[in-house]
CSV table of C-alpha atoms (C1' of nucleotides) in Angstrom, one decimal:
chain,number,residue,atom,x,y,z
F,1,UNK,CA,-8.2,58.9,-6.9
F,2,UNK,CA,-12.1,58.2,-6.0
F,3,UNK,CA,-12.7,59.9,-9.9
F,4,UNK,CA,-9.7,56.8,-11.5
F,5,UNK,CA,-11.2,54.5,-9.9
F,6,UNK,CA,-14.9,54.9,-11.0
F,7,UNK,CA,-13.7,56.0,-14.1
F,8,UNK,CA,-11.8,52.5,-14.3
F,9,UNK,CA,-15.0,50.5,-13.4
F,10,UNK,CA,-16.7,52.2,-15.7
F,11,UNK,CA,-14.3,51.0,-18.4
F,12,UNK,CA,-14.2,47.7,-16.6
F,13,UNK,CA,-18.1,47.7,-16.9
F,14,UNK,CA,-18.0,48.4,-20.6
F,15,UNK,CA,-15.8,46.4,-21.6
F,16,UNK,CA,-17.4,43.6,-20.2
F,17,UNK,CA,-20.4,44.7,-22.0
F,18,UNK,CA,-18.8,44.6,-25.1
F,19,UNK,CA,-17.7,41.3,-24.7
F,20,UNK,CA,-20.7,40.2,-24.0
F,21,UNK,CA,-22.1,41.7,-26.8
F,22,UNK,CA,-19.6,40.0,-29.6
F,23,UNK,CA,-20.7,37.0,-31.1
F,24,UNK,CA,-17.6,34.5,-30.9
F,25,UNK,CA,-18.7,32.8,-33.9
F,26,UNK,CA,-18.2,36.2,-36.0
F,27,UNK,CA,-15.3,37.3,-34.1
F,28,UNK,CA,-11.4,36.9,-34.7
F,29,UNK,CA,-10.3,35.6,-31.7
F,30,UNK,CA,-8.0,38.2,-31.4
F,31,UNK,CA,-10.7,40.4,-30.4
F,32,UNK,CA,-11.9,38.2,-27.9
F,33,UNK,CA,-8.4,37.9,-27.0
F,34,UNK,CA,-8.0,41.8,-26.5
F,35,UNK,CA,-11.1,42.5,-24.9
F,36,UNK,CA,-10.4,40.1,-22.2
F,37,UNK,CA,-7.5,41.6,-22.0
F,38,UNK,CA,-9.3,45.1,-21.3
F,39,UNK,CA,-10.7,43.5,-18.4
F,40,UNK,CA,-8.3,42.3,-17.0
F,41,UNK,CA,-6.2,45.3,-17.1
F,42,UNK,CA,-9.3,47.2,-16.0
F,43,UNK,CA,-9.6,44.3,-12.8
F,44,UNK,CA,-5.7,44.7,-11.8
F,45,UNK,CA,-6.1,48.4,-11.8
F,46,UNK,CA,-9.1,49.2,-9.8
F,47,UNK,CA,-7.6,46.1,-7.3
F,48,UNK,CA,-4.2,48.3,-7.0
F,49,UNK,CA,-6.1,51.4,-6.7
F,50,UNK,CA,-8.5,50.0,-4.3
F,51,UNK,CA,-5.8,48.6,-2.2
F,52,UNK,CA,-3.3,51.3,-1.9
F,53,UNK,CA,-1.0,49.9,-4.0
F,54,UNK,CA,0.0,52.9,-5.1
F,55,UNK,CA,1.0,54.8,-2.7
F,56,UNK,CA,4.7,55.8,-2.8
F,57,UNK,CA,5.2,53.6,-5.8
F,58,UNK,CA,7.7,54.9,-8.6
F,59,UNK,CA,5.7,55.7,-11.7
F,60,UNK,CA,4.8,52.2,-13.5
F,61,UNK,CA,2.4,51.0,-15.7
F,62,UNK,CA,-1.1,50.6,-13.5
F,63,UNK,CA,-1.9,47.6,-14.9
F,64,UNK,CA,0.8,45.4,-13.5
F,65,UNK,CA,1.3,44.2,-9.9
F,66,UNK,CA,3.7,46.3,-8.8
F,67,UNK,CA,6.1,45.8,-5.8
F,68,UNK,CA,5.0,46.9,-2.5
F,69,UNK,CA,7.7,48.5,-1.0
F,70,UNK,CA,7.4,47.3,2.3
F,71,UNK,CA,10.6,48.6,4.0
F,72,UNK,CA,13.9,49.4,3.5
F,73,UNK,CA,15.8,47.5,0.2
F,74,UNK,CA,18.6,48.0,2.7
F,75,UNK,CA,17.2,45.3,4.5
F,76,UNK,CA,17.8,43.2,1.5
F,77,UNK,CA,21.0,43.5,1.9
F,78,UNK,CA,21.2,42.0,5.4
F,79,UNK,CA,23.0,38.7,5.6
F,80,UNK,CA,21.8,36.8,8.1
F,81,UNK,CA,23.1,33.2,9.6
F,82,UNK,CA,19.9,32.1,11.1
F,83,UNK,CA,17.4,30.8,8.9
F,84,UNK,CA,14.5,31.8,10.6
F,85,UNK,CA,15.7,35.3,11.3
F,86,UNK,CA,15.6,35.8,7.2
F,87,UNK,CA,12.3,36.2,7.5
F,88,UNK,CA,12.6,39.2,9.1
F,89,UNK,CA,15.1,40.6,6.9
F,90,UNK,CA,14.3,39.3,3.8
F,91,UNK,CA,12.9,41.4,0.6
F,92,UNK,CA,9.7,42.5,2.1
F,93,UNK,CA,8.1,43.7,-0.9
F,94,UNK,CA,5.6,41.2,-2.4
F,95,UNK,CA,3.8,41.0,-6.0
F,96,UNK,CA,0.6,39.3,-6.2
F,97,UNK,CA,-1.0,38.1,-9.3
F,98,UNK,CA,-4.5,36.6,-9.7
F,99,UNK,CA,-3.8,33.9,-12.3
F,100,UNK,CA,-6.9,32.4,-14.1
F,101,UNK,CA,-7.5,28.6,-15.0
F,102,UNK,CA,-6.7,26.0,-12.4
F,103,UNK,CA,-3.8,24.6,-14.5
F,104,UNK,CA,-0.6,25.6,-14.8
F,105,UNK,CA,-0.8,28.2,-12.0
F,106,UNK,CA,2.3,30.3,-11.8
F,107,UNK,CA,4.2,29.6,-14.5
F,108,UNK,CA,5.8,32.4,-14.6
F,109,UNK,CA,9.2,31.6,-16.4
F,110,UNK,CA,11.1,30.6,-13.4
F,111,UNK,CA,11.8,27.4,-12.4
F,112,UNK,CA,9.9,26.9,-8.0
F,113,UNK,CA,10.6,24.1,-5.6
F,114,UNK,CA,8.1,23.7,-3.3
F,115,UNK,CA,9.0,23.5,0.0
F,116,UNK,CA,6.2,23.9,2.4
F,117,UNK,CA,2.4,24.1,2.6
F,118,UNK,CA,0.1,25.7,5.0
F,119,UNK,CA,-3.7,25.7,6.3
F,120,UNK,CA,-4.2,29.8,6.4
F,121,UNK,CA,-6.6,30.6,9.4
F,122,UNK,CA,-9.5,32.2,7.5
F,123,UNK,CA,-8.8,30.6,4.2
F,124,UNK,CA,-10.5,27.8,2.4
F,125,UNK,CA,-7.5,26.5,0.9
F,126,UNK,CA,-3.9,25.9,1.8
F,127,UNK,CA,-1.4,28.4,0.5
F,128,UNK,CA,1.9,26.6,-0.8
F,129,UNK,CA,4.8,28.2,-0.6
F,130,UNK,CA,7.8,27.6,-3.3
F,131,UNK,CA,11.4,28.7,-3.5
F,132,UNK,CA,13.5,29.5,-6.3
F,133,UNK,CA,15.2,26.2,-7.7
F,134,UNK,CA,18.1,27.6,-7.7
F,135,UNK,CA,18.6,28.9,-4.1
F,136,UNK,CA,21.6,27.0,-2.9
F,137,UNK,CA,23.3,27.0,-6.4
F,138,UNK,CA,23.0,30.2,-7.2
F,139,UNK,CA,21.7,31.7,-4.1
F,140,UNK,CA,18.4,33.1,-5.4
F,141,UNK,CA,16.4,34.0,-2.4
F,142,UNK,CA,13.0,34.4,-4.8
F,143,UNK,CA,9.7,32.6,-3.4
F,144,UNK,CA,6.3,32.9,-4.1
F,145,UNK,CA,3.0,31.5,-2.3
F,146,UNK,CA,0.2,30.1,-4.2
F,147,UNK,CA,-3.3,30.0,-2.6
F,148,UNK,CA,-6.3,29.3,-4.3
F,149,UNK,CA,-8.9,32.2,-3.7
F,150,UNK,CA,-11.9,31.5,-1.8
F,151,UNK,CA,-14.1,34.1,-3.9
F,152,UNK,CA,-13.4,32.4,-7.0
F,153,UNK,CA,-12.1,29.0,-6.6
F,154,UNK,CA,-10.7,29.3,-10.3
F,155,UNK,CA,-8.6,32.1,-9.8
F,156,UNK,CA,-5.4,31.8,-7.5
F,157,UNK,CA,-4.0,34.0,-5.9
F,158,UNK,CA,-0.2,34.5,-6.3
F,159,UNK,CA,2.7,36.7,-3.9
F,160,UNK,CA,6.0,37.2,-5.3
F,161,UNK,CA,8.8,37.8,-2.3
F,162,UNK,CA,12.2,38.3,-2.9
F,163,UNK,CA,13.6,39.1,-6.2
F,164,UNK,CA,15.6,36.6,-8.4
F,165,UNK,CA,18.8,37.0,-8.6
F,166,UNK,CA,19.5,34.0,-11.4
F,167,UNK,CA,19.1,34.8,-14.6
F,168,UNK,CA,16.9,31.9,-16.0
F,169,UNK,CA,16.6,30.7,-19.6
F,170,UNK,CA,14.5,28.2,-21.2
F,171,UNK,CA,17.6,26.3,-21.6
F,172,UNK,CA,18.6,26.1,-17.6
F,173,UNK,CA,15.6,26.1,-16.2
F,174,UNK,CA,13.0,23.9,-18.3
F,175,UNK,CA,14.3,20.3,-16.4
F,176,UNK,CA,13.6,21.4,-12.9
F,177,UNK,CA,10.3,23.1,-13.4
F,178,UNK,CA,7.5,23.1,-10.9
F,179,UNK,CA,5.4,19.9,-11.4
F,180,UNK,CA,2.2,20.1,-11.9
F,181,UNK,CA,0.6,19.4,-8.6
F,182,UNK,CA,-2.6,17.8,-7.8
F,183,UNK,CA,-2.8,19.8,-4.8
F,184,UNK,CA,-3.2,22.6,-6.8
F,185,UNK,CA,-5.7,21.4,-9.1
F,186,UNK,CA,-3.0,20.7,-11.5
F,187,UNK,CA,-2.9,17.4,-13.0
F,188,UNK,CA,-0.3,16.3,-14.0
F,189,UNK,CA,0.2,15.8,-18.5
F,190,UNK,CA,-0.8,13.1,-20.0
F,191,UNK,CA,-1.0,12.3,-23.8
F,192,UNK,CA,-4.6,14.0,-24.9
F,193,UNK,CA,-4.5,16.3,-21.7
F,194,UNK,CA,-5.4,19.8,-22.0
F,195,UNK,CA,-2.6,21.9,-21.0
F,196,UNK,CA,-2.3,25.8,-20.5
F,197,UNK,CA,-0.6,28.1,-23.3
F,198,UNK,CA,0.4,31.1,-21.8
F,199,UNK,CA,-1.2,30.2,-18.2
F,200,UNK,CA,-3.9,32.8,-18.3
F,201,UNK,CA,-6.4,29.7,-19.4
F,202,UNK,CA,-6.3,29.3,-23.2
F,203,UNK,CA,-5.8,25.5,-24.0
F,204,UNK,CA,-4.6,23.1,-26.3
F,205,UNK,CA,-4.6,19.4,-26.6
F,206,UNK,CA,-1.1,17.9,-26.5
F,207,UNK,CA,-0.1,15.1,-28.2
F,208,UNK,CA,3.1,13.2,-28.3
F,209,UNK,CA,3.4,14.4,-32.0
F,210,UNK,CA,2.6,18.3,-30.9
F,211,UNK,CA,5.9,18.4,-28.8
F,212,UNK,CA,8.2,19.6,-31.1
F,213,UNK,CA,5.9,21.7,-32.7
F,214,UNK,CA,5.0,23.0,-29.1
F,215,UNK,CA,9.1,23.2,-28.7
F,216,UNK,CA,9.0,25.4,-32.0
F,217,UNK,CA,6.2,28.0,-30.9
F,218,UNK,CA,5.7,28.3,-27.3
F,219,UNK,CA,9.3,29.5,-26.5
F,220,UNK,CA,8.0,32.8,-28.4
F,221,UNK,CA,5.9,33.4,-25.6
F,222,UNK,CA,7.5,32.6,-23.1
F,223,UNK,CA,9.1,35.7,-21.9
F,224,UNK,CA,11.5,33.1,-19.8
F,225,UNK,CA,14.8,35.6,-20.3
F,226,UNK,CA,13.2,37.4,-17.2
F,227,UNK,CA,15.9,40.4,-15.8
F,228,UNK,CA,16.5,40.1,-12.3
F,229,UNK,CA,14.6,43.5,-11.2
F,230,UNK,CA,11.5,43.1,-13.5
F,231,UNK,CA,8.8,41.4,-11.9
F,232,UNK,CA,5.2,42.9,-12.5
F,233,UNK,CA,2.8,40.2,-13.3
F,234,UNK,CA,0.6,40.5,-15.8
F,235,UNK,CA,-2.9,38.7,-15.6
F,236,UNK,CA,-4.4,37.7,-18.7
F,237,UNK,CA,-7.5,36.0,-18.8
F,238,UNK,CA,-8.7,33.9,-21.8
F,239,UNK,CA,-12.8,33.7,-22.2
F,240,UNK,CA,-14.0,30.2,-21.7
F,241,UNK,CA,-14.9,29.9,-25.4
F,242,UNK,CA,-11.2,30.7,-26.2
F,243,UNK,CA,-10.2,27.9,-23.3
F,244,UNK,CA,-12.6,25.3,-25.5
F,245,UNK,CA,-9.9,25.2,-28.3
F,246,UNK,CA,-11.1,28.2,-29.9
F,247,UNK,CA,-8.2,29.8,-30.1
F,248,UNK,CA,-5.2,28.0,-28.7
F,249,UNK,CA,-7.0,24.5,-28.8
F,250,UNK,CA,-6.7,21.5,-32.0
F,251,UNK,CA,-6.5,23.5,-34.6
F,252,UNK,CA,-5.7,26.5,-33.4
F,253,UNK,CA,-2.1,25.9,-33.3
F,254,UNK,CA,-2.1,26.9,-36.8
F,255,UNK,CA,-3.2,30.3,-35.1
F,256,UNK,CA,0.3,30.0,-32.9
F,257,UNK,CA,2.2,29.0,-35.7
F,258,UNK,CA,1.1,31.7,-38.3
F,259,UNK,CA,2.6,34.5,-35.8
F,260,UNK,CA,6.3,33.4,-37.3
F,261,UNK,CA,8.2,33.6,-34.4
F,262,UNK,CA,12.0,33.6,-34.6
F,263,UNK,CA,12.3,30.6,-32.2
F,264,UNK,CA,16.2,29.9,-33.1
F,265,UNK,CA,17.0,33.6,-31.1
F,266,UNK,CA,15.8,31.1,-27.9
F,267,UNK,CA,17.9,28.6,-28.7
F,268,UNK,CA,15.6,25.7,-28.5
F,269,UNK,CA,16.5,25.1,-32.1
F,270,UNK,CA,19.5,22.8,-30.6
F,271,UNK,CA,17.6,21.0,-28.4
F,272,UNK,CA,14.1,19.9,-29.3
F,273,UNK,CA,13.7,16.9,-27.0
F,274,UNK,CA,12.5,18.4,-24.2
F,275,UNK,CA,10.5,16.7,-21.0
F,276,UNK,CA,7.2,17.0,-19.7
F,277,UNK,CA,8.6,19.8,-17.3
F,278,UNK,CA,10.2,21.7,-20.0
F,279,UNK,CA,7.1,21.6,-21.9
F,280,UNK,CA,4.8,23.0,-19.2
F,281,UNK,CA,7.2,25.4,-18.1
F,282,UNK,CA,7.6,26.6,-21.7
F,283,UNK,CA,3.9,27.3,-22.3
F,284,UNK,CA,2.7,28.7,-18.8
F,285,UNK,CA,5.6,30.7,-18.9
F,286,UNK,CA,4.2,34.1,-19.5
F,287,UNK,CA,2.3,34.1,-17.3
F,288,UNK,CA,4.1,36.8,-16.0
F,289,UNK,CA,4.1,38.5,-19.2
F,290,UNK,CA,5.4,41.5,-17.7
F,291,UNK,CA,8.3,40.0,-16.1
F,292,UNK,CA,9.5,41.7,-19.4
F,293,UNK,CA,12.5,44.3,-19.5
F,294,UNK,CA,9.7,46.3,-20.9
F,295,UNK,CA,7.6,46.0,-17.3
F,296,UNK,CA,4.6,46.6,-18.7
F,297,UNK,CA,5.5,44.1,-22.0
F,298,UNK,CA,1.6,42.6,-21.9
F,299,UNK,CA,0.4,41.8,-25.6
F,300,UNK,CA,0.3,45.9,-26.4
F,301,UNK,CA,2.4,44.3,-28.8
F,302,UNK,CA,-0.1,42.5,-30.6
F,303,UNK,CA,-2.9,45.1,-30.4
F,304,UNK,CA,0.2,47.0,-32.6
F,305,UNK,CA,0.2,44.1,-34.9
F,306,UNK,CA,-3.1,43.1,-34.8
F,307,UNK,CA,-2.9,39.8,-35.1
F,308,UNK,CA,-1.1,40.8,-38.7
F,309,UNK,CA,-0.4,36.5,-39.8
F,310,UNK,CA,2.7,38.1,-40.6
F,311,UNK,CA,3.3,40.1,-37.2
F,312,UNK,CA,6.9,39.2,-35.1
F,313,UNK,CA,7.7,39.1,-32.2
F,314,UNK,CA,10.9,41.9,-31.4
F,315,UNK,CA,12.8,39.6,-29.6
F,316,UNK,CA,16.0,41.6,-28.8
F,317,UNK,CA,13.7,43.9,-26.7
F,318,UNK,CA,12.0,41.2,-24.5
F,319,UNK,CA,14.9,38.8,-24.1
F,320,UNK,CA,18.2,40.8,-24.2
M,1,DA,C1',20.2,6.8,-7.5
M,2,DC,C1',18.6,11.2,-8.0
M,3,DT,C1',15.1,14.7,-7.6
M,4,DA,C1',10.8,16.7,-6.1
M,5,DT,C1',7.0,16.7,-2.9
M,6,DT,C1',4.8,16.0,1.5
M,7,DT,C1',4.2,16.9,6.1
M,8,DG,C1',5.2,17.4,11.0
M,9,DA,C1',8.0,20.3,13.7
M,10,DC,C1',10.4,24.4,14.7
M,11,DC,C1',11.0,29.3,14.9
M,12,DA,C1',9.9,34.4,14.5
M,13,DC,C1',6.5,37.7,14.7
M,14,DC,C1',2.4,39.8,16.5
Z,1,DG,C1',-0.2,31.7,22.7
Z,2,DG,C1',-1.7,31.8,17.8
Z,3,DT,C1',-0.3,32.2,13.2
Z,4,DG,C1',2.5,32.2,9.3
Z,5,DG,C1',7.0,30.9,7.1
Z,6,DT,C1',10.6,27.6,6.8
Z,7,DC,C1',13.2,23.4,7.6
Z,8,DA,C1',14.2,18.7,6.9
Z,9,DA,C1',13.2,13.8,7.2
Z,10,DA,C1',10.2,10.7,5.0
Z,11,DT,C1',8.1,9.5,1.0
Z,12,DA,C1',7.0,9.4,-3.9
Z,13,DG,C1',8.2,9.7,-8.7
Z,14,DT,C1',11.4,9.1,-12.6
DNA sequence: ACTATTTGACCACC
DNA sequence: GGTGGTCAAATAGT
């Protein structure tokens, strides 16, 4: 174990080198894209390892934020009248996800209602807790808590409990999105505002016009379809100079739009008019890219395709 | 009017 | 008794 993990920092190490060492200016911003995703990977992995994660854990991919099984799924099963005694019978297994960028933090496809907030003793920041929307309609007992870290007030940290047990679309879930939340350094869209794509930092400027275009490309990444057992988080980070519109900013959307993504198999073809919610919740989306039927989705996909203008997205495989 | 967020209070757990 | 997680009334936003 001591031999993975040096031999992961050592990647971790390189890679970073490497980045460092690539001149944006001469680079496709795919590579940029896929070396920060080397890191990341490399980050996620040496964090499990380091923290035990492992242990006891079926088989999956190291690179996602799998679930700590924390007792019994049997105890899932528990029904329980009292509200406060769910706690102690409720999915114990947690997920957490480091999410970069202080906008759009966990957007992961599902649609949270936030229902509490908390000074943590220790902590610098207050950790929010959210619910899954649909909780009393469809009795989805999901949550998550967002805290910003104190290491790195950028980053945020992010703990999955419960799994969902709605199936959310873009469709059903886009009006009743989380709102962006000043709270959580997340200001809320205005016309001209920089908004996440993808939630691991890249940016774009969005405009009144951009709206349907954004309606057109972004439900291609979002890997919203989520299955109810699939919930490793992926944690991709953008470099700054791909935040500053170099790759998913102005212009860039031609970058987005040359991908060709079947967007009618989403079914946002029918309805293009879609609110301020539905847009944020559309692009942060994938946040958890891994939330995937795949469970280790990431963008291996594109590193297939390298960034091929023509490349597509297999859609039956990630949303099915 | 409806929905989401805020926030003080309550409760379980350690 | 302290802390974290949740509830629910009050408040804000649309």
């Amino acid at each position: 174990m001591e031999t993975l993990i040096n031999e992961l920092n050592r990647g971790y190490e390189l890679a970073k080198q490497l980045k460092r060492h690539i001149d944006p200016l001469e680079s496709p911003e795919s590579c940029e894209f896929l070396i920060q995703k080397i890191i990341s990977t490399y980050d996620k992995s040496i964090s499990m390892l380091n923290s035990g994660d492992l242990v006891g854990e079926p088989p999956k991919s190291l690179s996602a934020g799998s679930p700590r099984s924390e007792a019994s799924e049997l105890k899932d099963q528990c029904q329980i009248g009292d509200v406060y005694k769910k706690r102690k019978t409720s999915p114990r297994w947690t997920e957490q996800v480091r999410v970069c960028s202080g906008k759009g933090i966990g957007d992961d496809g599902y649609t949270w209602r936030k229902y509490g907030q908390k000074d943590i003793l220790g902590a610098n920041f207050p950790r929010a807790y959210y619910r899954c929307t649909h909780r009393h309609v469809r009795g989805c007992l999901a949550t998550k808590q967002v805290q910003k870290s104190d290491e790195d007030p950028s980053m945020f940290e992010i703990t999955y409990r419960g799994r969902h047990t709605c199936v959310q679309t873009p469709a059903s879930n886009g009006k009743e999105f989380a709102k962006l939340k000043k709270d959580d350094c997340q200001p809320r869209l205005q016309e001209g505002d920089q908004i996440p794509l993808f939630d691991f930092g890249a940016t774009f400027q969005l405009k009144t016009e951009d709206m349907v275009i954004v309606d057109g490309i972004c439900p291609s990444f979002s890997f919203l379809s989520t299955p109810i057992e699939s919930q490793n988080v992926e944690t991709i980070s953008f470099p700054e100079p791909l935040k500053e519109n170099h790759f998913l900013g102005g212009d860039s959307l031609e970058f987005l739009s040359s991908l060709e993504f079947p967007i009618d198999n989403f079914g946002f073809g029918e309805n293009l008019q879609h609110s301020e919610s539905d847009l944020s919740e559309i692009i942060s989306a994938p946040t958890s890219v891994t939330n995937s039927p795949t469970g280790n989705l990431d963008f291996s996909s594109l590193d297939q395709a390298d960034f091929d203008p023509n490349f597509q997205f297999d859609t039956s495989e990630f949303f099915c």
